[in-house]
Amino acid sequence: MRISKKLACCLLLCGVAAAIPSAARAATDDDKKFLATASQSDVNEIKLSQLAEQKATNPAVKAFAKKMVAEHTKMSNSMKPFAQSWGLTPPADLDDDHKQGYSKLNGLSGAEFDKEYIDQMVRDHTKALELFTDEAKATTDAKFRAAVLKAKTAIAAHKNMAYDLQKKL
């Protein structure tokens, strides 16, 4: 009887422990893939916007670039705990497509630079908004969904700001 109670107690505790989701188990392959893509997107936006902080001639474009550096750095930092707990290493540099875009931007100046940078920001934020919208619907991790939704709101605002600037250039 004593052994049965101990066994029942042990099984109960094992069942409770298995029911408690851990951060590592909550991450699906899709969540990890999304986070890797989102992290790369942040690096791309930060690096391109740092260039725009230096080269933009339109004060509104320069202010937008400064805001992108600050807000994408903040977004990247908000996702780091997930990346760390899921064993993902954040990217350190631009992806190949954005390296080409960076080179193109670096060769431009004045109004041409401003227009090309803002056009790139509209394209990038449109793609990112779709990605974040899909992930917010798909993920089953409540804490991750909250972080994704918060970032999605910022990305939508960035897209609208870039689009408004694009119309003025």
PDB file of C-alpha atoms in Angstrom:
ATOM      1  CA  MET A   1       0.000   0.000   0.000  1.00  0.00           C
ATOM      2  CA  ARG A   2       2.860   2.353   0.888  1.00  0.00           C
ATOM      3  CA  ILE A   3       4.621   1.652  -2.402  1.00  0.00           C
ATOM      4  CA  SER A   4       1.380   2.258  -4.309  1.00  0.00           C
ATOM      5  CA  LYS A   5       0.932   5.671  -2.679  1.00  0.00           C
ATOM      6  CA  LYS A   6       4.542   6.626  -3.445  1.00  0.00           C
ATOM      7  CA  LEU A   7       4.182   5.435  -7.021  1.00  0.00           C
ATOM      8  CA  ALA A   8       0.896   7.311  -7.452  1.00  0.00           C
ATOM      9  CA  CYS A   9       2.425  10.453  -5.979  1.00  0.00           C
ATOM     10  CA  CYS A  10       5.465  10.164  -8.240  1.00  0.00           C
ATOM     11  CA  LEU A  11       3.305   9.629 -11.329  1.00  0.00           C
ATOM     12  CA  LEU A  12       1.147  12.617 -10.384  1.00  0.00           C
ATOM     13  CA  LEU A  13       4.201  14.858 -10.014  1.00  0.00           C
ATOM     14  CA  CYS A  14       5.600  13.646 -13.334  1.00  0.00           C
ATOM     15  CA  GLY A  15       2.285  14.393 -15.008  1.00  0.00           C
ATOM     16  CA  VAL A  16       2.181  17.915 -13.561  1.00  0.00           C
ATOM     17  CA  ALA A  17       5.777  18.573 -14.585  1.00  0.00           C
ATOM     18  CA  ALA A  18       5.049  17.386 -18.125  1.00  0.00           C
ATOM     19  CA  ALA A  19       2.011  19.675 -18.336  1.00  0.00           C
ATOM     20  CA  ILE A  20       4.025  22.812 -17.500  1.00  0.00           C
ATOM     21  CA  PRO A  21       5.309  24.228 -20.778  1.00  0.00           C
ATOM     22  CA  SER A  22       8.896  25.340 -20.875  1.00  0.00           C
ATOM     23  CA  ALA A  23      10.236  28.030 -23.173  1.00  0.00           C
ATOM     24  CA  ALA A  24      12.387  25.510 -24.999  1.00  0.00           C
ATOM     25  CA  ARG A  25       9.486  23.131 -25.632  1.00  0.00           C
ATOM     26  CA  ALA A  26       7.071  25.907 -26.601  1.00  0.00           C
ATOM     27  CA  ALA A  27       9.144  26.912 -29.605  1.00  0.00           C
ATOM     28  CA  THR A  28       8.062  25.216 -32.777  1.00  0.00           C
ATOM     29  CA  ASP A  29      10.325  25.022 -35.804  1.00  0.00           C
ATOM     30  CA  ASP A  30       8.088  27.654 -37.412  1.00  0.00           C
ATOM     31  CA  ASP A  31       8.532  29.973 -34.409  1.00  0.00           C
ATOM     32  CA  LYS A  32      12.292  29.540 -34.611  1.00  0.00           C
ATOM     33  CA  LYS A  33      12.312  30.159 -38.363  1.00  0.00           C
ATOM     34  CA  PHE A  34      10.192  33.277 -37.895  1.00  0.00           C
ATOM     35  CA  LEU A  35      12.457  34.573 -35.138  1.00  0.00           C
ATOM     36  CA  ALA A  36      15.565  34.019 -37.269  1.00  0.00           C
ATOM     37  CA  THR A  37      13.934  35.944 -40.127  1.00  0.00           C
ATOM     38  CA  ALA A  38      12.712  38.733 -37.826  1.00  0.00           C
ATOM     39  CA  SER A  39      16.154  39.051 -36.249  1.00  0.00           C
ATOM     40  CA  GLN A  40      17.736  39.351 -39.689  1.00  0.00           C
ATOM     41  CA  SER A  41      15.167  41.968 -40.637  1.00  0.00           C
ATOM     42  CA  ASP A  42      16.054  44.033 -37.552  1.00  0.00           C
ATOM     43  CA  VAL A  43      19.761  43.893 -38.418  1.00  0.00           C
ATOM     44  CA  ASN A  44      18.979  44.940 -42.002  1.00  0.00           C
ATOM     45  CA  GLU A  45      16.832  47.900 -40.907  1.00  0.00           C
ATOM     46  CA  ILE A  46      19.373  49.044 -38.319  1.00  0.00           C
ATOM     47  CA  LYS A  47      22.351  48.930 -40.718  1.00  0.00           C
ATOM     48  CA  LEU A  48      20.521  50.623 -43.604  1.00  0.00           C
ATOM     49  CA  SER A  49      19.133  53.246 -41.253  1.00  0.00           C
ATOM     50  CA  GLN A  50      22.551  53.941 -39.747  1.00  0.00           C
ATOM     51  CA  LEU A  51      23.743  54.676 -43.268  1.00  0.00           C
ATOM     52  CA  ALA A  52      20.726  56.940 -43.792  1.00  0.00           C
ATOM     53  CA  GLU A  53      21.475  58.804 -40.557  1.00  0.00           C
ATOM     54  CA  GLN A  54      24.820  59.717 -42.117  1.00  0.00           C
ATOM     55  CA  LYS A  55      23.825  60.293 -45.761  1.00  0.00           C
ATOM     56  CA  ALA A  56      20.213  61.510 -45.829  1.00  0.00           C
ATOM     57  CA  THR A  57      19.778  65.154 -46.757  1.00  0.00           C
ATOM     58  CA  ASN A  58      16.068  65.508 -46.067  1.00  0.00           C
ATOM     59  CA  PRO A  59      15.586  66.212 -42.330  1.00  0.00           C
ATOM     60  CA  ALA A  60      12.427  64.059 -42.223  1.00  0.00           C
ATOM     61  CA  VAL A  61      14.282  61.109 -43.770  1.00  0.00           C
ATOM     62  CA  LYS A  62      17.161  61.581 -41.333  1.00  0.00           C
ATOM     63  CA  ALA A  63      14.701  61.663 -38.388  1.00  0.00           C
ATOM     64  CA  PHE A  64      12.953  58.545 -39.695  1.00  0.00           C
ATOM     65  CA  ALA A  65      16.298  56.741 -39.961  1.00  0.00           C
ATOM     66  CA  LYS A  66      17.181  57.670 -36.385  1.00  0.00           C
ATOM     67  CA  LYS A  67      13.813  56.355 -35.219  1.00  0.00           C
ATOM     68  CA  MET A  68      14.346  53.094 -37.139  1.00  0.00           C
ATOM     69  CA  VAL A  69      17.718  52.517 -35.473  1.00  0.00           C
ATOM     70  CA  ALA A  70      16.253  53.116 -32.007  1.00  0.00           C
ATOM     71  CA  GLU A  71      13.042  51.125 -32.473  1.00  0.00           C
ATOM     72  CA  HIS A  72      14.541  48.160 -34.320  1.00  0.00           C
ATOM     73  CA  THR A  73      17.256  47.933 -31.669  1.00  0.00           C
ATOM     74  CA  LYS A  74      14.509  47.891 -29.032  1.00  0.00           C
ATOM     75  CA  MET A  75      12.575  45.211 -30.960  1.00  0.00           C
ATOM     76  CA  SER A  76      15.694  43.123 -31.360  1.00  0.00           C
ATOM     77  CA  ASN A  77      16.368  43.340 -27.623  1.00  0.00           C
ATOM     78  CA  SER A  78      12.783  42.310 -26.816  1.00  0.00           C
ATOM     79  CA  MET A  79      13.203  39.125 -28.874  1.00  0.00           C
ATOM     80  CA  LYS A  80      16.630  38.179 -27.471  1.00  0.00           C
ATOM     81  CA  PRO A  81      15.281  36.190 -24.504  1.00  0.00           C
ATOM     82  CA  PHE A  82      13.359  33.941 -26.908  1.00  0.00           C
ATOM     83  CA  ALA A  83      16.387  33.520 -29.172  1.00  0.00           C
ATOM     84  CA  GLN A  84      18.585  32.639 -26.209  1.00  0.00           C
ATOM     85  CA  SER A  85      16.164  30.142 -24.701  1.00  0.00           C
ATOM     86  CA  TRP A  86      15.606  28.555 -28.123  1.00  0.00           C
ATOM     87  CA  GLY A  87      19.324  28.312 -28.872  1.00  0.00           C
ATOM     88  CA  LEU A  88      19.326  30.764 -31.790  1.00  0.00           C
ATOM     89  CA  THR A  89      22.275  33.018 -32.546  1.00  0.00           C
ATOM     90  CA  PRO A  90      21.248  36.460 -33.802  1.00  0.00           C
ATOM     91  CA  PRO A  91      22.749  37.587 -37.118  1.00  0.00           C
ATOM     92  CA  ALA A  92      25.566  40.121 -37.018  1.00  0.00           C
ATOM     93  CA  ASP A  93      25.430  41.526 -40.539  1.00  0.00           C
ATOM     94  CA  LEU A  94      23.166  42.274 -43.491  1.00  0.00           C
ATOM     95  CA  ASP A  95      21.799  39.405 -45.557  1.00  0.00           C
ATOM     96  CA  ASP A  96      22.983  39.146 -49.174  1.00  0.00           C
ATOM     97  CA  ASP A  97      20.020  41.063 -50.662  1.00  0.00           C
ATOM     98  CA  HIS A  98      20.482  43.930 -48.232  1.00  0.00           C
ATOM     99  CA  LYS A  99      24.248  43.990 -48.789  1.00  0.00           C
ATOM    100  CA  GLN A 100      23.458  44.786 -52.433  1.00  0.00           C
ATOM    101  CA  GLY A 101      20.916  47.397 -51.344  1.00  0.00           C
ATOM    102  CA  TYR A 102      23.443  48.910 -48.944  1.00  0.00           C
ATOM    103  CA  SER A 103      26.039  49.149 -51.727  1.00  0.00           C
ATOM    104  CA  LYS A 104      23.498  50.775 -54.023  1.00  0.00           C
ATOM    105  CA  LEU A 105      22.483  53.266 -51.335  1.00  0.00           C
ATOM    106  CA  ASN A 106      26.086  54.008 -50.469  1.00  0.00           C
ATOM    107  CA  GLY A 107      26.683  55.023 -54.081  1.00  0.00           C
ATOM    108  CA  LEU A 108      23.821  57.517 -54.064  1.00  0.00           C
ATOM    109  CA  SER A 109      23.568  60.966 -52.544  1.00  0.00           C
ATOM    110  CA  GLY A 110      21.107  63.769 -51.976  1.00  0.00           C
ATOM    111  CA  ALA A 111      17.494  63.330 -53.023  1.00  0.00           C
ATOM    112  CA  GLU A 112      18.317  60.093 -54.906  1.00  0.00           C
ATOM    113  CA  PHE A 113      19.626  58.536 -51.700  1.00  0.00           C
ATOM    114  CA  ASP A 114      16.621  59.706 -49.663  1.00  0.00           C
ATOM    115  CA  LYS A 115      14.130  58.318 -52.176  1.00  0.00           C
ATOM    116  CA  GLU A 116      15.864  54.951 -52.568  1.00  0.00           C
ATOM    117  CA  TYR A 117      16.235  54.520 -48.791  1.00  0.00           C
ATOM    118  CA  ILE A 118      12.551  55.272 -48.168  1.00  0.00           C
ATOM    119  CA  ASP A 119      11.483  53.015 -51.063  1.00  0.00           C
ATOM    120  CA  GLN A 120      13.521  50.205 -49.434  1.00  0.00           C
ATOM    121  CA  MET A 121      11.894  50.903 -46.059  1.00  0.00           C
ATOM    122  CA  VAL A 122       8.402  50.670 -47.565  1.00  0.00           C
ATOM    123  CA  ARG A 123       9.260  47.343 -49.229  1.00  0.00           C
ATOM    124  CA  ASP A 124      10.932  45.910 -46.131  1.00  0.00           C
ATOM    125  CA  HIS A 125       8.222  46.977 -43.707  1.00  0.00           C
ATOM    126  CA  THR A 126       5.466  45.683 -46.017  1.00  0.00           C
ATOM    127  CA  LYS A 127       7.126  42.241 -46.052  1.00  0.00           C
ATOM    128  CA  ALA A 128       7.779  42.356 -42.308  1.00  0.00           C
ATOM    129  CA  LEU A 129       4.184  43.287 -41.529  1.00  0.00           C
ATOM    130  CA  GLU A 130       2.933  40.236 -43.459  1.00  0.00           C
ATOM    131  CA  LEU A 131       5.437  38.022 -41.673  1.00  0.00           C
ATOM    132  CA  PHE A 132       4.494  39.305 -38.207  1.00  0.00           C
ATOM    133  CA  THR A 133       0.763  39.093 -38.967  1.00  0.00           C
ATOM    134  CA  ASP A 134       1.108  35.445 -40.000  1.00  0.00           C
ATOM    135  CA  GLU A 135       3.243  34.574 -36.960  1.00  0.00           C
ATOM    136  CA  ALA A 136       0.844  36.266 -34.538  1.00  0.00           C
ATOM    137  CA  LYS A 137      -1.903  33.970 -35.851  1.00  0.00           C
ATOM    138  CA  ALA A 138       0.226  30.819 -35.973  1.00  0.00           C
ATOM    139  CA  THR A 139       2.274  30.716 -32.779  1.00  0.00           C
ATOM    140  CA  THR A 140       0.917  28.818 -29.793  1.00  0.00           C
ATOM    141  CA  ASP A 141       3.354  30.418 -27.323  1.00  0.00           C
ATOM    142  CA  ALA A 142       1.373  33.122 -25.493  1.00  0.00           C
ATOM    143  CA  LYS A 143       4.398  35.125 -24.345  1.00  0.00           C
ATOM    144  CA  PHE A 144       5.942  35.015 -27.796  1.00  0.00           C
ATOM    145  CA  ARG A 145       2.620  36.009 -29.395  1.00  0.00           C
ATOM    146  CA  ALA A 146       2.481  39.058 -27.113  1.00  0.00           C
ATOM    147  CA  ALA A 147       5.995  40.107 -28.177  1.00  0.00           C
ATOM    148  CA  VAL A 148       5.144  39.512 -31.847  1.00  0.00           C
ATOM    149  CA  LEU A 149       1.943  41.580 -31.596  1.00  0.00           C
ATOM    150  CA  LYS A 150       3.785  44.443 -29.908  1.00  0.00           C
ATOM    151  CA  ALA A 151       6.437  44.423 -32.635  1.00  0.00           C
ATOM    152  CA  LYS A 152       3.760  44.121 -35.329  1.00  0.00           C
ATOM    153  CA  THR A 153       2.167  47.345 -34.088  1.00  0.00           C
ATOM    154  CA  ALA A 154       5.499  49.161 -34.352  1.00  0.00           C
ATOM    155  CA  ILE A 155       6.178  47.726 -37.821  1.00  0.00           C
ATOM    156  CA  ALA A 156       2.765  48.866 -39.058  1.00  0.00           C
ATOM    157  CA  ALA A 157       3.538  52.375 -37.791  1.00  0.00           C
ATOM    158  CA  HIS A 158       6.961  52.271 -39.490  1.00  0.00           C
ATOM    159  CA  LYS A 159       5.374  51.192 -42.770  1.00  0.00           C
ATOM    160  CA  ASN A 160       2.865  54.047 -42.588  1.00  0.00           C
ATOM    161  CA  MET A 161       5.582  56.599 -41.754  1.00  0.00           C
ATOM    162  CA  ALA A 162       7.749  55.374 -44.625  1.00  0.00           C
ATOM    163  CA  TYR A 163       4.788  55.409 -47.018  1.00  0.00           C
ATOM    164  CA  ASP A 164       3.909  58.983 -45.998  1.00  0.00           C
ATOM    165  CA  LEU A 165       7.515  60.055 -46.573  1.00  0.00           C
ATOM    166  CA  GLN A 166       7.597  58.232 -49.901  1.00  0.00           C
ATOM    167  CA  LYS A 167       4.652  60.316 -51.156  1.00  0.00           C
ATOM    168  CA  LYS A 168       6.505  63.519 -50.245  1.00  0.00           C
ATOM    169  CA  LEU A 169       9.795  62.671 -51.939  1.00  0.00           C
TER     170      LEU A 169
END
